[in-house]
Amino acid sequence: QVQLVESGGGLVQPGGSLRLSCTVFGFTLDYYSIAWFRQAPGKGREGVSCIRSSDGSPYYADSVKGRFTISRSTNGYTVFLQMYSLKPEDTGVYYCNIGGNWGQGTQVTVSS
């Protein structure tokens, strides 16, 4: 059974950092594009970052470029999203998507 489990969210002050994790069960990350999305209150889900399966290159939305870093573990089962210099507009539920499968999401709240 394929399952994705996100963790690492929480409440942080503006300018703070968080590292999100997405661990997969039932398959490995090999051969799949890996993506993080987020959904702010009252808004649609938007893409934040991804690692392309074709060449392993990362992509970042303009709103997070220079502040977020996507990476994957060497064992092939966990994806990370390191977030620095967080802003209130980064608040939302963060989801990972791998091979078309969604996790349950983890809440990130940036507030003083």
Short mmCIF file of N, CA and C in Angstrom, two decimals:
data_model
loop_
_atom_site.label_atom_id
_atom_site.label_comp_id
_atom_site.label_asym_id
_atom_site.label_seq_id
_atom_site.Cartn_x
_atom_site.Cartn_y
_atom_site.Cartn_z
N GLN A 1 0.85 -1.19 0.00
CA GLN A 1 0.00 0.00 0.00
C GLN A 1 0.88 1.24 0.00
N VAL A 2 0.59 2.16 -0.91
CA VAL A 2 1.36 3.38 -1.02
C VAL A 2 0.88 4.40 0.01
N GLN A 3 1.81 4.98 0.73
CA GLN A 3 1.46 5.98 1.73
C GLN A 3 2.55 7.01 1.84
N LEU A 4 2.14 8.27 2.01
CA LEU A 4 3.07 9.37 2.22
C LEU A 4 2.72 10.02 3.55
N VAL A 5 3.71 10.26 4.38
CA VAL A 5 3.48 10.85 5.69
C VAL A 5 4.37 12.07 5.85
N GLU A 6 3.73 13.25 5.96
CA GLU A 6 4.48 14.49 6.17
C GLU A 6 4.62 14.78 7.66
N SER A 7 5.67 15.49 8.01
CA SER A 7 5.89 15.93 9.38
C SER A 7 6.79 17.15 9.37
N GLY A 8 6.89 17.78 10.54
CA GLY A 8 7.81 18.90 10.68
C GLY A 8 7.16 20.27 10.73
N GLY A 9 5.87 20.33 10.51
CA GLY A 9 5.19 21.61 10.56
C GLY A 9 5.09 22.13 11.99
N GLY A 10 4.61 23.35 12.11
CA GLY A 10 4.45 23.93 13.43
C GLY A 10 4.26 25.43 13.36
N LEU A 11 4.34 26.05 14.52
CA LEU A 11 4.22 27.50 14.64
C LEU A 11 5.61 28.10 14.76
N VAL A 12 5.89 29.09 13.95
CA VAL A 12 7.21 29.72 13.97
C VAL A 12 7.04 31.22 13.75
N GLN A 13 7.95 31.98 14.32
CA GLN A 13 7.90 33.43 14.15
C GLN A 13 8.43 33.83 12.78
N PRO A 14 8.01 34.98 12.27
CA PRO A 14 8.58 35.46 11.01
C PRO A 14 10.11 35.51 11.08
N GLY A 15 10.74 35.06 10.03
CA GLY A 15 12.19 34.98 10.00
C GLY A 15 12.74 33.65 10.47
N GLY A 16 11.88 32.81 11.01
CA GLY A 16 12.31 31.52 11.52
C GLY A 16 12.45 30.47 10.43
N SER A 17 12.77 29.24 10.87
CA SER A 17 13.01 28.15 9.95
C SER A 17 12.25 26.91 10.39
N LEU A 18 11.94 26.08 9.42
CA LEU A 18 11.36 24.77 9.66
C LEU A 18 11.89 23.82 8.59
N ARG A 19 11.93 22.54 8.94
CA ARG A 19 12.25 21.53 7.93
C ARG A 19 11.11 20.51 7.90
N LEU A 20 10.48 20.42 6.76
CA LEU A 20 9.41 19.45 6.55
C LEU A 20 9.99 18.16 5.98
N SER A 21 9.37 17.05 6.37
CA SER A 21 9.77 15.75 5.85
C SER A 21 8.56 15.05 5.26
N CYS A 22 8.80 14.27 4.24
CA CYS A 22 7.76 13.44 3.63
C CYS A 22 8.37 12.06 3.43
N THR A 23 7.88 11.10 4.20
CA THR A 23 8.39 9.74 4.13
C THR A 23 7.41 8.87 3.38
N VAL A 24 7.94 8.08 2.47
CA VAL A 24 7.08 7.23 1.65
C VAL A 24 7.13 5.79 2.13
N PHE A 25 6.00 5.13 2.02
CA PHE A 25 5.88 3.72 2.38
C PHE A 25 5.25 2.99 1.20
N GLY A 26 5.79 1.88 0.86
CA GLY A 26 5.22 1.10 -0.23
C GLY A 26 5.91 1.28 -1.56
N PHE A 27 6.83 2.24 -1.65
CA PHE A 27 7.60 2.42 -2.87
C PHE A 27 8.79 3.32 -2.55
N THR A 28 9.70 3.49 -3.48
CA THR A 28 10.84 4.38 -3.30
C THR A 28 10.68 5.60 -4.19
N LEU A 29 11.54 6.57 -3.94
CA LEU A 29 11.46 7.83 -4.69
C LEU A 29 12.05 7.73 -6.09
N ASP A 30 12.74 6.65 -6.35
CA ASP A 30 13.39 6.52 -7.66
C ASP A 30 12.35 6.60 -8.78
N TYR A 31 12.71 7.30 -9.81
CA TYR A 31 11.94 7.39 -11.05
C TYR A 31 10.72 8.29 -10.97
N TYR A 32 10.48 8.93 -9.82
CA TYR A 32 9.30 9.78 -9.69
C TYR A 32 9.71 11.24 -9.53
N SER A 33 8.89 12.11 -10.08
CA SER A 33 9.03 13.52 -9.73
C SER A 33 8.49 13.70 -8.31
N ILE A 34 9.13 14.60 -7.60
CA ILE A 34 8.81 14.83 -6.20
C ILE A 34 8.42 16.29 -6.05
N ALA A 35 7.31 16.56 -5.40
CA ALA A 35 6.84 17.93 -5.31
C ALA A 35 6.25 18.25 -3.94
N TRP A 36 6.42 19.50 -3.57
CA TRP A 36 5.75 20.06 -2.39
C TRP A 36 4.74 21.11 -2.86
N PHE A 37 3.55 21.05 -2.29
CA PHE A 37 2.51 22.03 -2.55
C PHE A 37 2.10 22.63 -1.20
N ARG A 38 1.39 23.73 -1.27
CA ARG A 38 0.83 24.29 -0.05
C ARG A 38 -0.54 24.90 -0.36
N GLN A 39 -1.34 24.98 0.69
CA GLN A 39 -2.66 25.57 0.55
C GLN A 39 -2.90 26.51 1.72
N ALA A 40 -2.98 27.81 1.40
CA ALA A 40 -3.24 28.81 2.41
C ALA A 40 -4.74 28.84 2.69
N PRO A 41 -5.13 29.35 3.84
CA PRO A 41 -6.56 29.42 4.18
C PRO A 41 -7.34 30.19 3.12
N GLY A 42 -8.39 29.59 2.61
CA GLY A 42 -9.24 30.25 1.65
C GLY A 42 -8.69 30.31 0.23
N LYS A 43 -7.57 29.64 -0.01
CA LYS A 43 -6.95 29.68 -1.34
C LYS A 43 -6.78 28.27 -1.89
N GLY A 44 -6.47 28.21 -3.17
CA GLY A 44 -6.23 26.92 -3.80
C GLY A 44 -4.84 26.39 -3.51
N ARG A 45 -4.61 25.16 -3.87
CA ARG A 45 -3.31 24.53 -3.65
C ARG A 45 -2.33 25.03 -4.71
N GLU A 46 -1.13 25.40 -4.29
CA GLU A 46 -0.13 25.91 -5.22
C GLU A 46 1.16 25.12 -5.09
N GLY A 47 1.85 24.99 -6.19
CA GLY A 47 3.13 24.31 -6.18
C GLY A 47 4.20 25.19 -5.56
N VAL A 48 5.04 24.59 -4.75
CA VAL A 48 6.10 25.31 -4.05
C VAL A 48 7.47 24.93 -4.60
N SER A 49 7.69 23.63 -4.74
CA SER A 49 9.00 23.17 -5.18
C SER A 49 8.88 21.74 -5.67
N CYS A 50 9.79 21.35 -6.55
CA CYS A 50 9.79 19.96 -7.01
C CYS A 50 11.19 19.56 -7.44
N ILE A 51 11.39 18.27 -7.50
CA ILE A 51 12.60 17.69 -8.10
C ILE A 51 12.13 16.90 -9.32
N ARG A 52 12.60 17.29 -10.47
CA ARG A 52 12.17 16.63 -11.70
C ARG A 52 12.80 15.24 -11.82
N SER A 53 11.99 14.27 -12.19
CA SER A 53 12.51 12.91 -12.33
C SER A 53 13.43 12.79 -13.54
N SER A 54 13.24 13.66 -14.55
CA SER A 54 14.00 13.55 -15.79
C SER A 54 15.48 13.80 -15.58
N ASP A 55 15.80 14.81 -14.76
CA ASP A 55 17.21 15.14 -14.59
C ASP A 55 17.60 15.45 -13.15
N GLY A 56 16.65 15.32 -12.24
CA GLY A 56 16.94 15.57 -10.83
C GLY A 56 17.09 17.03 -10.47
N SER A 57 16.75 17.92 -11.39
CA SER A 57 16.94 19.34 -11.12
C SER A 57 15.79 19.87 -10.27
N PRO A 58 16.09 20.80 -9.37
CA PRO A 58 15.04 21.37 -8.52
C PRO A 58 14.36 22.56 -9.20
N TYR A 59 13.14 22.78 -8.80
CA TYR A 59 12.37 23.93 -9.25
C TYR A 59 11.75 24.59 -8.03
N TYR A 60 11.71 25.92 -8.04
CA TYR A 60 11.11 26.66 -6.93
C TYR A 60 10.17 27.73 -7.47
N ALA A 61 9.04 27.88 -6.80
CA ALA A 61 8.16 29.00 -7.10
C ALA A 61 8.89 30.30 -6.77
N ASP A 62 8.58 31.35 -7.50
CA ASP A 62 9.25 32.62 -7.27
C ASP A 62 9.10 33.10 -5.83
N SER A 63 7.96 32.79 -5.24
CA SER A 63 7.68 33.28 -3.89
C SER A 63 8.59 32.67 -2.83
N VAL A 64 9.24 31.53 -3.14
CA VAL A 64 10.07 30.87 -2.14
C VAL A 64 11.53 30.74 -2.59
N LYS A 65 11.82 31.17 -3.79
CA LYS A 65 13.17 31.02 -4.33
C LYS A 65 14.18 31.74 -3.44
N GLY A 66 15.26 31.06 -3.13
CA GLY A 66 16.29 31.63 -2.27
C GLY A 66 16.05 31.41 -0.79
N ARG A 67 14.85 30.93 -0.43
CA ARG A 67 14.53 30.71 0.98
C ARG A 67 14.26 29.24 1.29
N PHE A 68 13.77 28.48 0.32
CA PHE A 68 13.43 27.07 0.51
C PHE A 68 14.41 26.21 -0.29
N THR A 69 14.68 25.02 0.25
CA THR A 69 15.53 24.05 -0.43
C THR A 69 14.88 22.68 -0.35
N ILE A 70 14.72 22.05 -1.51
CA ILE A 70 14.17 20.70 -1.57
C ILE A 70 15.31 19.70 -1.71
N SER A 71 15.18 18.57 -1.03
CA SER A 71 16.21 17.55 -1.14
C SER A 71 15.59 16.19 -0.83
N ARG A 72 16.36 15.15 -1.06
CA ARG A 72 15.88 13.81 -0.77
C ARG A 72 16.96 13.05 -0.03
N SER A 73 16.52 12.09 0.77
CA SER A 73 17.48 11.31 1.53
C SER A 73 18.18 10.32 0.61
N THR A 74 19.35 9.88 1.02
CA THR A 74 20.11 8.95 0.20
C THR A 74 19.49 7.56 0.20
N ASN A 75 18.68 7.27 1.22
CA ASN A 75 18.08 5.93 1.25
C ASN A 75 16.85 5.81 0.36
N GLY A 76 16.42 6.96 -0.24
CA GLY A 76 15.34 6.91 -1.21
C GLY A 76 13.94 6.86 -0.66
N TYR A 77 13.76 7.24 0.61
CA TYR A 77 12.42 7.13 1.17
C TYR A 77 11.89 8.43 1.77
N THR A 78 12.70 9.47 1.83
CA THR A 78 12.26 10.71 2.47
C THR A 78 12.63 11.92 1.63
N VAL A 79 11.69 12.84 1.55
CA VAL A 79 11.91 14.11 0.87
C VAL A 79 11.84 15.20 1.93
N PHE A 80 12.71 16.19 1.79
CA PHE A 80 12.75 17.28 2.75
C PHE A 80 12.44 18.61 2.06
N LEU A 81 11.87 19.51 2.82
CA LEU A 81 11.74 20.90 2.38
C LEU A 81 12.25 21.77 3.51
N GLN A 82 13.45 22.29 3.34
CA GLN A 82 14.05 23.18 4.33
C GLN A 82 13.58 24.60 4.03
N MET A 83 13.00 25.22 5.02
CA MET A 83 12.42 26.55 4.83
C MET A 83 13.10 27.54 5.77
N TYR A 84 13.67 28.59 5.19
CA TYR A 84 14.32 29.65 5.95
C TYR A 84 13.57 30.97 5.74
N SER A 85 13.86 31.93 6.60
CA SER A 85 13.31 33.28 6.47
C SER A 85 11.81 33.25 6.22
N LEU A 86 11.13 32.49 7.02
CA LEU A 86 9.70 32.30 6.81
C LEU A 86 8.93 33.60 7.00
N LYS A 87 7.87 33.74 6.21
CA LYS A 87 7.03 34.93 6.21
C LYS A 87 5.59 34.52 6.55
N PRO A 88 4.79 35.44 7.04
CA PRO A 88 3.39 35.10 7.34
C PRO A 88 2.67 34.53 6.12
N GLU A 89 3.02 34.98 4.94
CA GLU A 89 2.37 34.47 3.73
C GLU A 89 2.78 33.05 3.37
N ASP A 90 3.72 32.48 4.11
CA ASP A 90 4.07 31.08 3.93
C ASP A 90 3.14 30.16 4.72
N THR A 91 2.27 30.74 5.50
CA THR A 91 1.32 29.95 6.30
C THR A 91 0.41 29.13 5.41
N GLY A 92 0.20 27.88 5.81
CA GLY A 92 -0.70 27.00 5.08
C GLY A 92 -0.44 25.55 5.43
N VAL A 93 -1.20 24.68 4.80
CA VAL A 93 -0.98 23.25 4.92
C VAL A 93 -0.07 22.83 3.77
N TYR A 94 1.00 22.16 4.11
CA TYR A 94 1.99 21.73 3.12
C TYR A 94 1.81 20.24 2.84
N TYR A 95 1.77 19.94 1.55
CA TYR A 95 1.56 18.57 1.11
C TYR A 95 2.72 18.13 0.20
N CYS A 96 3.08 16.88 0.29
CA CYS A 96 4.00 16.34 -0.71
C CYS A 96 3.19 15.49 -1.69
N ASN A 97 3.71 15.44 -2.91
CA ASN A 97 3.10 14.64 -3.95
C ASN A 97 4.20 13.89 -4.68
N ILE A 98 4.07 12.60 -4.69
CA ILE A 98 5.08 11.77 -5.34
C ILE A 98 4.35 10.73 -6.18
N GLY A 99 4.62 10.77 -7.46
CA GLY A 99 3.99 9.80 -8.35
C GLY A 99 2.48 9.89 -8.35
N GLY A 100 1.95 11.09 -8.10
CA GLY A 100 0.50 11.27 -8.09
C GLY A 100 -0.16 10.95 -6.77
N ASN A 101 0.62 10.56 -5.78
CA ASN A 101 0.08 10.24 -4.46
C ASN A 101 0.27 11.43 -3.52
N TRP A 102 -0.74 11.70 -2.71
CA TRP A 102 -0.72 12.83 -1.78
C TRP A 102 -0.58 12.34 -0.34
N GLY A 103 0.14 13.13 0.45
CA GLY A 103 0.14 12.91 1.88
C GLY A 103 -1.02 13.63 2.53
N GLN A 104 -1.08 13.55 3.85
CA GLN A 104 -2.20 14.15 4.57
C GLN A 104 -1.98 15.62 4.87
N GLY A 105 -0.75 16.09 4.70
CA GLY A 105 -0.44 17.49 4.92
C GLY A 105 0.08 17.77 6.32
N THR A 106 0.85 18.84 6.43
CA THR A 106 1.35 19.29 7.73
C THR A 106 1.19 20.80 7.79
N GLN A 107 0.68 21.29 8.92
CA GLN A 107 0.35 22.71 9.05
C GLN A 107 1.59 23.51 9.39
N VAL A 108 1.79 24.60 8.65
CA VAL A 108 2.85 25.57 8.93
C VAL A 108 2.18 26.90 9.21
N THR A 109 2.46 27.47 10.36
CA THR A 109 1.91 28.77 10.73
C THR A 109 3.05 29.70 11.08
N VAL A 110 3.13 30.81 10.37
CA VAL A 110 4.17 31.81 10.60
C VAL A 110 3.48 33.04 11.17
N SER A 111 3.75 33.29 12.43
CA SER A 111 3.06 34.37 13.11
C SER A 111 3.86 34.79 14.33
N SER A 112 3.77 36.08 14.65
CA SER A 112 4.41 36.58 15.85
C SER A 112 3.44 36.58 17.01
#
